[in-house]
Coordinates of C-alpha atoms in Angstrom, one line a residue:
Chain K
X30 CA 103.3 120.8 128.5
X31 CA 104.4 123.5 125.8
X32 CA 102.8 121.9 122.8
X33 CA 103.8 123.0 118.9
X34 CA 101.5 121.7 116.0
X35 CA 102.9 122.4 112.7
X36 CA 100.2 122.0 109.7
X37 CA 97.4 123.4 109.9
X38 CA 95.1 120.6 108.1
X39 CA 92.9 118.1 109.4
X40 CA 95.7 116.5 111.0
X41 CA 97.1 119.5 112.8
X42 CA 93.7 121.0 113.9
X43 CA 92.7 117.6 115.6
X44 CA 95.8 117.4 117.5
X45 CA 95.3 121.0 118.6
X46 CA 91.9 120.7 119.4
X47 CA 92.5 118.1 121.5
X48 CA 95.4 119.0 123.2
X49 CA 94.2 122.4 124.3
X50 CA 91.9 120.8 127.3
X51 CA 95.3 120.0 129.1
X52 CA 97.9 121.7 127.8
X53 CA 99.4 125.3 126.3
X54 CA 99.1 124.5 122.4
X55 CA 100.4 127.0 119.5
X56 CA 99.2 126.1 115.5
X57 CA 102.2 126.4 113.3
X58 CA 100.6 127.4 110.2
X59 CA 102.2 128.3 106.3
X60 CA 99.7 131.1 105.7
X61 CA 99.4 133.8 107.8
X62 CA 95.5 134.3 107.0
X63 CA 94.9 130.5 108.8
X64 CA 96.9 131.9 111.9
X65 CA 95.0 134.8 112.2
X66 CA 91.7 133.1 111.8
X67 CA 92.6 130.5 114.3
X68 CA 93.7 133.1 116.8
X69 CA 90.3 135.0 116.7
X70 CA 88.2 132.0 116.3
X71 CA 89.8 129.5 117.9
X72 CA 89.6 125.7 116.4
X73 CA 86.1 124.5 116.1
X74 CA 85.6 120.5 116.0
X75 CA 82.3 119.0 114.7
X76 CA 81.6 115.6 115.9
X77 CA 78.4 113.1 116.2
X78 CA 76.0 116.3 115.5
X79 CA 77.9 118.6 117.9
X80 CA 79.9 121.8 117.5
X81 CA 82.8 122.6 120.3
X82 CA 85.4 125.2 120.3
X83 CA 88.9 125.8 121.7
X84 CA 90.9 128.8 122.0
X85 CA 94.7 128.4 121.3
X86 CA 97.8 130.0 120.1
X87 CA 98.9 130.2 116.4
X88 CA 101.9 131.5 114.6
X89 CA 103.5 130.7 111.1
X90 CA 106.8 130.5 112.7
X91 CA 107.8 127.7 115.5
X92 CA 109.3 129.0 119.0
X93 CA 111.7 127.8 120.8
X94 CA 111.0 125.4 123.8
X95 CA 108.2 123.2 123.3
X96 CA 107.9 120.3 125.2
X97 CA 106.5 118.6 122.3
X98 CA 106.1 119.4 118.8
X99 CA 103.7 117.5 116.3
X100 CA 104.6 117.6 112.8
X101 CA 101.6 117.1 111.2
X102 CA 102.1 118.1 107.7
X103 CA 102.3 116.0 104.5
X104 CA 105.7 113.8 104.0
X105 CA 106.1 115.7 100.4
X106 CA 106.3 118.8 102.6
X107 CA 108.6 118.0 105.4
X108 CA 111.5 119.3 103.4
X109 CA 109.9 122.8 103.6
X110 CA 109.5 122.4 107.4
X111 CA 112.3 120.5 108.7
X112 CA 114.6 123.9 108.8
X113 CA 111.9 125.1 111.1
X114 CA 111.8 122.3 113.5
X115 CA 115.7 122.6 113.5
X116 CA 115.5 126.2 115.2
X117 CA 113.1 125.7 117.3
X118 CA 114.9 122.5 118.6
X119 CA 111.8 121.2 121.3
X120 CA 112.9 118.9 123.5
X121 CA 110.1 116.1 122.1
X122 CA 109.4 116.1 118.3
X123 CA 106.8 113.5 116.8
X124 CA 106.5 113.3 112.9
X125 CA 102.8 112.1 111.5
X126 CA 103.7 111.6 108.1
X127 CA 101.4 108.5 106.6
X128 CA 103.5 106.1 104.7
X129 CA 107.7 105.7 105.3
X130 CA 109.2 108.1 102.7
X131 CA 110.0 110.2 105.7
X132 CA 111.9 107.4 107.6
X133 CA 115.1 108.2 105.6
X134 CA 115.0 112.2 105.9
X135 CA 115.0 111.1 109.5
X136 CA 117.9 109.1 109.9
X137 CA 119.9 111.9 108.2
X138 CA 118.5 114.5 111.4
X139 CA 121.1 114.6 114.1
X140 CA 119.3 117.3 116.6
X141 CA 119.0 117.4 119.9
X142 CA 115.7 116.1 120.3
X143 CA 114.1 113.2 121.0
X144 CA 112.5 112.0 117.8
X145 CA 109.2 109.8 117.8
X146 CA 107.1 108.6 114.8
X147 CA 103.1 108.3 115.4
X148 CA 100.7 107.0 113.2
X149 CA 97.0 108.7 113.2
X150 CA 94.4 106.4 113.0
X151 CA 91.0 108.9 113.2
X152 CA 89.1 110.4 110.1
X153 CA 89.1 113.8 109.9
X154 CA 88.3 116.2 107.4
X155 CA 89.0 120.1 107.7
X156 CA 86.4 121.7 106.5
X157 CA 88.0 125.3 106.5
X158 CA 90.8 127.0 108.1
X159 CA 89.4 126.7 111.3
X160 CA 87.1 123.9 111.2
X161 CA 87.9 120.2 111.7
X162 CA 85.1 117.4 111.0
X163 CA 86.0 114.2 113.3
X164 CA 84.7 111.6 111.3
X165 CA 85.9 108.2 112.7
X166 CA 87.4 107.9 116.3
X167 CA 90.1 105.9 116.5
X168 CA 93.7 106.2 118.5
X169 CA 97.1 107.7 117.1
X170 CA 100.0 104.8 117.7
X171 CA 103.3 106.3 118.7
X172 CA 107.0 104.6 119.2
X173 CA 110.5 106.1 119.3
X174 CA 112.9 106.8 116.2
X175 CA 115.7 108.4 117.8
X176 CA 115.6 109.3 122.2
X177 CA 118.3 109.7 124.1
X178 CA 115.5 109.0 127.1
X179 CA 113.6 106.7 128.3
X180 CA 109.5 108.1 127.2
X181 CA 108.2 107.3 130.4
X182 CA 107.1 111.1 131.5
X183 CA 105.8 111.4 127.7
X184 CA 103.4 108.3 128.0
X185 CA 102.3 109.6 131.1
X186 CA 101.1 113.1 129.9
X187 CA 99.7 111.5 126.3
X188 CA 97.8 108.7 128.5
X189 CA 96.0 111.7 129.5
X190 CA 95.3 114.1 126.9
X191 CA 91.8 113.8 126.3
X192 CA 88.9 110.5 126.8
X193 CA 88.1 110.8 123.2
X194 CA 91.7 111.4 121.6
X195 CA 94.1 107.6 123.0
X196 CA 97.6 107.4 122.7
X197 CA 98.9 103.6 122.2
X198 CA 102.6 103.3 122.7
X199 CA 104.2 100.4 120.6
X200 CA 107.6 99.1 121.0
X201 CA 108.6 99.0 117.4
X202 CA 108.3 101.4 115.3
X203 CA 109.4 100.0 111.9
X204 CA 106.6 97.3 113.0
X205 CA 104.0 100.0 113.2
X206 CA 104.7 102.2 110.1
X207 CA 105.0 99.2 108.4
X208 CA 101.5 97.4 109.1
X209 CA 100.0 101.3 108.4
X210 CA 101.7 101.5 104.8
X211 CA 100.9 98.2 103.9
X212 CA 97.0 99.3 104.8
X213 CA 97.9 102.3 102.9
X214 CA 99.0 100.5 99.9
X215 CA 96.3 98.3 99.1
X216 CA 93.3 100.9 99.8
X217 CA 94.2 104.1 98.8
X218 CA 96.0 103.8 95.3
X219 CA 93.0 101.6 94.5
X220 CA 89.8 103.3 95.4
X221 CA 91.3 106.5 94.0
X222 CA 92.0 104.9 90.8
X223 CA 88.4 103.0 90.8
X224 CA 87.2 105.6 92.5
X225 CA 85.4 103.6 95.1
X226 CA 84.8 103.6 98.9
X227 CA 86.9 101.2 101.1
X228 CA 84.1 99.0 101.4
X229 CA 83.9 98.1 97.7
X230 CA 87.5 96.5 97.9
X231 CA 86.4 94.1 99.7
X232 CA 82.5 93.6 98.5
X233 CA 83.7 92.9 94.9
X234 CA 85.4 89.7 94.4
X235 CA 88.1 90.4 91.7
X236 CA 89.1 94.1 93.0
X237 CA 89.6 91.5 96.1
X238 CA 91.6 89.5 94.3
X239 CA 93.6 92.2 92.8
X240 CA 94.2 93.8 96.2
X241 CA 95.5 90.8 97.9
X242 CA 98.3 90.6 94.6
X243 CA 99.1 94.0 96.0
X244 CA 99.9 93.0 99.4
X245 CA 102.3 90.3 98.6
X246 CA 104.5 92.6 97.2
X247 CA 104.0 95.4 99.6
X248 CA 104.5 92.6 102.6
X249 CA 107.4 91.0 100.8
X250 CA 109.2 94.7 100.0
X251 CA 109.1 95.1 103.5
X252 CA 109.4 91.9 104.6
X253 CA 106.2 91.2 107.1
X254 CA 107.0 88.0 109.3
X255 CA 103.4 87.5 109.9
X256 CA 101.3 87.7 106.5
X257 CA 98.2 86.4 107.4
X258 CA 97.8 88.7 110.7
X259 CA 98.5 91.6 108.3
X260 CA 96.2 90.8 105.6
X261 CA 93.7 90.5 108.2
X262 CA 94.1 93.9 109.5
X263 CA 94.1 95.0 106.0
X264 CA 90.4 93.2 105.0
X265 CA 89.6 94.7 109.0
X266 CA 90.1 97.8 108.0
X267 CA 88.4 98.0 104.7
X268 CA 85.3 96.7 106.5
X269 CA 85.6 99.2 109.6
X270 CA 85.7 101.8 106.9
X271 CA 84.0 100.7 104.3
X272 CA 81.6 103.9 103.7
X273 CA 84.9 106.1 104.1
X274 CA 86.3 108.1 100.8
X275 CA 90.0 107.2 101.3
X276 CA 92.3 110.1 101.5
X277 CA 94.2 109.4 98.0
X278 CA 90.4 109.3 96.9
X279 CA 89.7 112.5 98.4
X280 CA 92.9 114.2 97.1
X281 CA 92.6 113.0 93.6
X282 CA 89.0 113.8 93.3
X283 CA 89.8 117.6 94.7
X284 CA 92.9 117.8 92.2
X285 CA 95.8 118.1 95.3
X286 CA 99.0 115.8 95.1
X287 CA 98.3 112.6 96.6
X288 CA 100.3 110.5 98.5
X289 CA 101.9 108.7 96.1
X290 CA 105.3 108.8 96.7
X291 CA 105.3 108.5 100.5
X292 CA 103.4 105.1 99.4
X293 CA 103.7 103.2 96.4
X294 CA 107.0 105.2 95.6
X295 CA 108.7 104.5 98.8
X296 CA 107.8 100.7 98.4
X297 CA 109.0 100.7 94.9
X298 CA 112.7 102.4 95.7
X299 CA 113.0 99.9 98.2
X300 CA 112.1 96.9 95.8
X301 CA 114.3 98.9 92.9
X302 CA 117.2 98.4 95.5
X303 CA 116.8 94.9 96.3
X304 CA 116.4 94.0 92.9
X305 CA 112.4 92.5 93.8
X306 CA 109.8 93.1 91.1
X307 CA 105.9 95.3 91.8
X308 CA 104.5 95.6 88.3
X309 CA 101.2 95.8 90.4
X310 CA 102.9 98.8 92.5
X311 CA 104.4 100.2 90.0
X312 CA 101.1 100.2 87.6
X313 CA 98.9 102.0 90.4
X314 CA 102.1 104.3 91.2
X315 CA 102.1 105.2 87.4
X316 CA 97.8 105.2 86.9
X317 CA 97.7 107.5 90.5
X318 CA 100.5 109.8 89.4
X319 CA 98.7 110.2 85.4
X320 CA 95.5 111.3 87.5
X321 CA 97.2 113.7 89.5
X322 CA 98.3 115.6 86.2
X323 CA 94.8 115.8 84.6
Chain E
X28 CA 76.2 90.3 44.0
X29 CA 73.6 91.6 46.6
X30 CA 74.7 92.5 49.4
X31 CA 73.1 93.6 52.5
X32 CA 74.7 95.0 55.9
X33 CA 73.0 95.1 59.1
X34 CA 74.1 97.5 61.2
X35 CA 74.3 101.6 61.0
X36 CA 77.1 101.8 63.2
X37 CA 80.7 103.0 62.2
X38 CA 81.6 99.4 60.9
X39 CA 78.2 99.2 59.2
X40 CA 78.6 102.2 57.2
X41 CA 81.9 101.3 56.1
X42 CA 81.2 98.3 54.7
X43 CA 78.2 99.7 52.8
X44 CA 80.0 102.6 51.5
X45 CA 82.8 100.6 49.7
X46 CA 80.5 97.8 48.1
X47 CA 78.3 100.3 46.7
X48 CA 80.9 100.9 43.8
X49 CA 80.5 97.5 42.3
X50 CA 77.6 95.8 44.2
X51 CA 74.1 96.4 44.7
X52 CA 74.2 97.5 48.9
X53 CA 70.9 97.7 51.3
X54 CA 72.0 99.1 54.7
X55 CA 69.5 97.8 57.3
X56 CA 69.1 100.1 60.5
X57 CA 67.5 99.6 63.4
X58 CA 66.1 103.4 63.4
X59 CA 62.8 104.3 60.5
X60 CA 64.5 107.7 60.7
X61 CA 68.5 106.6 59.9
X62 CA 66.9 104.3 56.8
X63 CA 65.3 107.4 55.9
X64 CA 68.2 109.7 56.0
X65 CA 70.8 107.3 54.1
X66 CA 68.3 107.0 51.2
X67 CA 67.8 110.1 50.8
X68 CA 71.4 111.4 51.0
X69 CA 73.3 108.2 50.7
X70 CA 76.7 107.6 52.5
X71 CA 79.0 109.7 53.4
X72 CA 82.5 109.1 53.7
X73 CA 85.4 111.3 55.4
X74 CA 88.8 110.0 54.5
X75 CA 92.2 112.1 54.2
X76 CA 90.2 115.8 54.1
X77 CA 88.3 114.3 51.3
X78 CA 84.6 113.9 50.8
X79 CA 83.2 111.2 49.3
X80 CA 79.0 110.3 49.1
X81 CA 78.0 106.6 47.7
X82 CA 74.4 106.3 46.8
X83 CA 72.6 103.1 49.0
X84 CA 69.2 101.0 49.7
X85 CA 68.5 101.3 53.3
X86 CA 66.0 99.3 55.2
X87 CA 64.7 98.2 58.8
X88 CA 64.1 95.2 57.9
X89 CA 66.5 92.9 55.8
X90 CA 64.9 91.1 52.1
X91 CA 65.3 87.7 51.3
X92 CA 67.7 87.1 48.3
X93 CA 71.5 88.4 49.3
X94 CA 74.1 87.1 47.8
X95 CA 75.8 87.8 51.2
X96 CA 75.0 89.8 54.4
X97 CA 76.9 90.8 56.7
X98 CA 76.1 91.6 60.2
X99 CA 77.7 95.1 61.8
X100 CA 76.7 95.1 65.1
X101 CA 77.7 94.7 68.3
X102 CA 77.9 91.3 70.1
X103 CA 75.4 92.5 72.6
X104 CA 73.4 93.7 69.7
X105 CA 73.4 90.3 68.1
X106 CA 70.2 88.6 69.7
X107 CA 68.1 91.4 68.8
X108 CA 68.7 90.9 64.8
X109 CA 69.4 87.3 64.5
X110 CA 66.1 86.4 63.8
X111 CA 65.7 89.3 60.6
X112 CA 69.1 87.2 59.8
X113 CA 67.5 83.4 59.7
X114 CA 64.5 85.2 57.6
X115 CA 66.3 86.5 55.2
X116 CA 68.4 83.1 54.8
X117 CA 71.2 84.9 53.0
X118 CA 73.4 82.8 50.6
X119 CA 76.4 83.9 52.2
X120 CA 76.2 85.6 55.9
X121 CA 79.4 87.0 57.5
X122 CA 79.5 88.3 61.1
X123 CA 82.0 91.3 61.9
X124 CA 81.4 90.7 66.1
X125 CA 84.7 91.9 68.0
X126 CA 86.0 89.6 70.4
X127 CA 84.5 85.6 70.6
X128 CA 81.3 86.5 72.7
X129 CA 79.6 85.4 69.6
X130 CA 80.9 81.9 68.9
X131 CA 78.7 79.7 71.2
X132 CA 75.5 82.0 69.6
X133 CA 76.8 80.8 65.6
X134 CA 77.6 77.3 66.9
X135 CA 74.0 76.7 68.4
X136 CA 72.7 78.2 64.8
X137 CA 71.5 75.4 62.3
X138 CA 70.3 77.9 59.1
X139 CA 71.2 77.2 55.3
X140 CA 73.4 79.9 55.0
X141 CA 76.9 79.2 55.1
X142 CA 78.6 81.6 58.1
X143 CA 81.7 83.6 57.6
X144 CA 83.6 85.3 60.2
X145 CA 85.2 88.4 59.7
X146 CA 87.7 90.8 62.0
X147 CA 87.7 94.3 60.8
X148 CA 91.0 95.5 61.6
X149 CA 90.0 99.9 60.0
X150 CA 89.5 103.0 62.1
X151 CA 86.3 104.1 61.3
X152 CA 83.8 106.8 63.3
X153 CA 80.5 107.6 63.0
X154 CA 79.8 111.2 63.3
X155 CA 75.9 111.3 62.1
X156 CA 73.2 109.2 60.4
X157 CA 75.1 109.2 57.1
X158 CA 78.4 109.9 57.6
X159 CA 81.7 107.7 58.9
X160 CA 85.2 108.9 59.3
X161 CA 87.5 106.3 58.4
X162 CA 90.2 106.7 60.4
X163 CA 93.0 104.5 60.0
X164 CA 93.2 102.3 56.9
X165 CA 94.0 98.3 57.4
X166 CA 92.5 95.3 56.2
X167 CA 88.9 93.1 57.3
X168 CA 90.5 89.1 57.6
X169 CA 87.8 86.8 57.1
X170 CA 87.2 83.1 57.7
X171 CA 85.1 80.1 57.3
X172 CA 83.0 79.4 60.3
X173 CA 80.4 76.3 59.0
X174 CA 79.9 76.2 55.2
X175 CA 78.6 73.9 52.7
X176 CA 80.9 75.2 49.8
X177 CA 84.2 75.8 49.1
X178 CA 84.9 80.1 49.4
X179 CA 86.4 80.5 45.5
X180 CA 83.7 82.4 44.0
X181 CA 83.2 84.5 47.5
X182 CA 86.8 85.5 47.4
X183 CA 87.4 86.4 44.0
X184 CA 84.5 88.7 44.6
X185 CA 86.0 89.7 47.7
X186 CA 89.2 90.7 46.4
X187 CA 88.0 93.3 44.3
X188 CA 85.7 95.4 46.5
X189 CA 87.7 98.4 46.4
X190 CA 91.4 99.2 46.4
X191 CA 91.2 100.5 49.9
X192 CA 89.5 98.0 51.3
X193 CA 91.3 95.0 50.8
X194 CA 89.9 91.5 52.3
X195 CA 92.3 88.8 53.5
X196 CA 91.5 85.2 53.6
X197 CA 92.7 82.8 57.1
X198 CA 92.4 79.2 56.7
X199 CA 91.5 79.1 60.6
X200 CA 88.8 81.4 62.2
X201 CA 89.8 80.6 65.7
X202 CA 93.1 81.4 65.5
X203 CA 92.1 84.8 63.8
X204 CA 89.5 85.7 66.2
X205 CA 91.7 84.5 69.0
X206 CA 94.7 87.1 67.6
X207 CA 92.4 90.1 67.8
X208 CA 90.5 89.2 70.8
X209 CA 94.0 88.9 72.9
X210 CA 94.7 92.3 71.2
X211 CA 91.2 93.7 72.4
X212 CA 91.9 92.3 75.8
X213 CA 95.6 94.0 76.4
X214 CA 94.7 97.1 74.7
X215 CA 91.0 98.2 75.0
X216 CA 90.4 97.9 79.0
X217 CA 93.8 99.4 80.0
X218 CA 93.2 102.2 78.1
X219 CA 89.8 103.2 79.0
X220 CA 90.8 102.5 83.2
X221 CA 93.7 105.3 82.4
X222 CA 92.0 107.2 79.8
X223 CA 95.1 107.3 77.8
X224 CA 95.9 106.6 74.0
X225 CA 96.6 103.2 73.0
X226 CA 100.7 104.1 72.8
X227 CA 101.1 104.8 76.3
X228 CA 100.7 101.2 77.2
X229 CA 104.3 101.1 75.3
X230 CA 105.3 104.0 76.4
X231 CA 105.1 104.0 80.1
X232 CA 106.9 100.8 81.5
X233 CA 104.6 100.0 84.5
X234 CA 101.6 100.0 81.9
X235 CA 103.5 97.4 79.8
X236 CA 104.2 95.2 82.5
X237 CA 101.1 95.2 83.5
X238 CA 99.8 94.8 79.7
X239 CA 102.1 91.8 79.8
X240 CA 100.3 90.2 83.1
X241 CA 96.7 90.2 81.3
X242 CA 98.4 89.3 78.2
X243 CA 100.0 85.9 80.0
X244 CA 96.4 85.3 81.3
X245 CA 94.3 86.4 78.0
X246 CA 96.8 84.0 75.9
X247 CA 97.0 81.1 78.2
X248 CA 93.1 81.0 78.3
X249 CA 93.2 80.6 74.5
X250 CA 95.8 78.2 74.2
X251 CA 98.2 80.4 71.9
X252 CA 100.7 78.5 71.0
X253 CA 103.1 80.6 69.2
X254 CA 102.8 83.2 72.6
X255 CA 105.7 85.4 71.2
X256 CA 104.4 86.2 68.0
X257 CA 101.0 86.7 69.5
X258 CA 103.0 89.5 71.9
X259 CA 105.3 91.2 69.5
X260 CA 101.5 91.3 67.5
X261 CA 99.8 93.4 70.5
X262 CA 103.3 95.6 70.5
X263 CA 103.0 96.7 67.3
X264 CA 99.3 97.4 67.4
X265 CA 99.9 99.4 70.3
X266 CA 102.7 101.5 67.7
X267 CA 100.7 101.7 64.7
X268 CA 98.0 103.2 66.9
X269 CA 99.5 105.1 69.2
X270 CA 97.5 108.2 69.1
X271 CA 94.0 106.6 68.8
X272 CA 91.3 106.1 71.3
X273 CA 90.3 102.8 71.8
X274 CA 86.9 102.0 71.1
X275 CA 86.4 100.6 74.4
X276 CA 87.8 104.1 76.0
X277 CA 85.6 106.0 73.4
X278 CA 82.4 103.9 75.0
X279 CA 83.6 105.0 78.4
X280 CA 83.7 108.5 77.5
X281 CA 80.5 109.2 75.3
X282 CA 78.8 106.7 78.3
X283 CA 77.8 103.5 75.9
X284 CA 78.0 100.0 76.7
X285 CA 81.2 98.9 76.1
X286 CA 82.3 95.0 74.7
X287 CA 83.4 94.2 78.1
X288 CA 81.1 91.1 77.8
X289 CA 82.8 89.9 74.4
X290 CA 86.1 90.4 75.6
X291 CA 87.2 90.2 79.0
X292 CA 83.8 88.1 80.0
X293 CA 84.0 85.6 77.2
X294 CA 87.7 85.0 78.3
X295 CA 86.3 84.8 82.0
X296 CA 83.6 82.5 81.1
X297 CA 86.5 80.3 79.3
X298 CA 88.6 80.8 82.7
X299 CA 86.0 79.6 85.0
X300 CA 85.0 76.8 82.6
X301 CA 88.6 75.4 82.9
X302 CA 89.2 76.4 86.7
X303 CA 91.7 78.3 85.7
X304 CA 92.7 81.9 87.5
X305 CA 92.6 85.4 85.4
X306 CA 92.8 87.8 88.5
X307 CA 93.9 90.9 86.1
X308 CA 91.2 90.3 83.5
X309 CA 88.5 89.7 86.4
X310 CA 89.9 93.5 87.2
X311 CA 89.3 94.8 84.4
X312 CA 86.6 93.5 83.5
X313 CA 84.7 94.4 87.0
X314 CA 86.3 98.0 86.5
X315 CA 84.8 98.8 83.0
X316 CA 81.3 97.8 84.3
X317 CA 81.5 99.9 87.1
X318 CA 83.0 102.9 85.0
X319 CA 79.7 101.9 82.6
X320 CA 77.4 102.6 85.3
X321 CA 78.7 105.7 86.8

């Protein structure tokens, strides 16, 4: 396939690393210094002590007729994209935003594509503009938004893209954003206001405590059928990554704009409109956006 | 009447520099070299871009013969000089301890001396050996905690220390203690987390819902009755010291112990005693002590 990765963080460089083995892949990039770089470099992906390369395409400006194009690029700059994936109007397009702050900005879209949502579960880190560190392996979860077809001859070709990079197809894909925000919600605001690894959330009984206040409101905002399933995933995940520096940790601690909104903000517009109370949302939303300002 | 103050700290200072107009004062210190330095260049006091200097005793170890002594330091301080205090068998002793850590120490305590409690409600800084800023001008409320004698003479001498520095009699020490420790409890923790003045607890709604969550548990662990008034009280402390640093916030920040313990773990120690839940102050308090640590 034709593959188009717009972003050129650690998102963007793991899809494109990963997708080059198989397939024709370009890097969309906003500067023109990274697409430059990657062109004469190529990405390079450290994992387990090794170093790898791949050679691939890069541009700061989408083509026209991709098979499939990742938007892999922050949900606080989608608007700044969206234009972009307009024109080049690929016949697959699969947004990676974290959190659901994107879901309404795609219900508005009416374009001829067929429009997925996926939900990255690795750790990676970019170390520079052409240098990705894969630090946890895990699988990136994918559904349909808006198709006019059925993804059959998609999930064959991402059933295939590389051993160490798994595609898991899921039938629902409110269900699947939603179980990922929730996650999001009750680790990320918190260890980046602590300023704590994952693993402490759980280690220390009262941040415990507090955490599991948090979810109630996040799973009743969004309305979870099964609560105790989700909270388990929640305490799962905390204890698969419990030496991990969450990302809201990470951007807080390097002075970028977290994901606040496309988290805790989205949660709380949606409580604000059904009238449902979060003070303990709307405390970290507030403590998360002071610390971005310092 | 003699008075001695144990204690070299902001609070201790204070106290010594206002009885010295009409009482005979001995600061006791825990440093040779602070003892030294106050008698040799007495107290100084900053106050409204004026200077002031009071001439003082200063000791390391506390006489026998006070007419009343009061004791400056902190709660975690307290076990170190309580012996000096049952030496010295004081008249009159009155302890100046923030929050109720305290209470079970004085209530195990069997001496001759009849115990006062005082809350020191001034905004006072140390800034060297000999000096203290104070701050913010208020009042120290006092009480009887287990005496022998009625308080007639003690407060008639009390009531003319100095014009600014008025002292305020309560008939009931617990429910004075109980007022400022629910005050310490909303205010100090919150702001040392956010590292924000004590008015943007008012200011920003999420923070004062979530003041209002620690406040339901603070106040239900000490029985308040009249809850309201005990509110509107932490409201307008939160006002009339909107642009000061909170002592617990200043701790954080200059990396001292804070009175986590008499605060939030003397209301946790209640909580636990009585089975009842305090999820927020159990939060707070586990967040200060790691902030202490770091």
């Amino acid at each position: 396939m034709r593959i188009g990765v717009i972003g050129g963080g650690s998102v963007g460089l793991l899809f494109a690393y990963y997708f080059s083995f198989r397939h024709q892949v370009t890097v969309i990039t906003r500067r023109k210094e990274q697409a430059e770089a990657i062109r004469r470099n190529g990405i390079r992906l450290l994992t387990d002590g090794e170093e790898h390369i791949a050679k691939t395409e890069a541009e700061v400006k989408p083509d026209a007729g991709y098979d499939l194009l990742f938007v892999a690029v922050k949900e606080h700059q989608l608007g700044a994209v969206l234009p972009d994936v307009e024109r080049a109007a690929p016949r697959n397009v699969m947004f990676l935003q974290n959190g659901m702050g994107h879901i309404p900005v795609l219900e508005r879209r009416d374009a001829g594509s067929d429009i997925y949502v996926g939900s990255v579960e690795h750790g990676a880190v970019r170390e520079d503009d052409c240098t990705v560190r894969h630090t946890g392996k895990g699988a990136v979860k994918w559904a349909a938004f808006k198709t006019a077809s059925p993804p059959d001859q998609l999930e064959k070709e991402l059933a295939s893209v590389h051993t160490a990079f798994p595609f898991i197809w899921r039938e629902d894909w409110h269900d699947m954003l939603a179980g990922k925000l929730i996650v999001n919600a009750c680790v990320n605001p918190m260890t980046a206001l602590l300023r704590v690894e994952n693993g402490k959330l759980i280690e220390q009984p009262a941040y415990l405590s507090f955490m599991r206040l948090v979810f109630e409101e996040a799973s009743r905002i969004l309305a979870i059928e099964d609560r105790q399933a989700s909270w388990e995933n929640v305490l799962s995940v905390c204890r698969q990554t419990k030496r991990n520096t969450s990302s809201m940790l990470a951007d807080v601690l390097a002075g970028r704009k977290t994901e606040a909104d496309a988290i805790m903000g989205y949660l709380l517009k949606r409580a604000e409109e059904s009238g449902e109370r979060a003070p303990h949302l709307a405390f970290l939303y507030d403590s998360i956006k002071a610390l971005e300002k310092e």
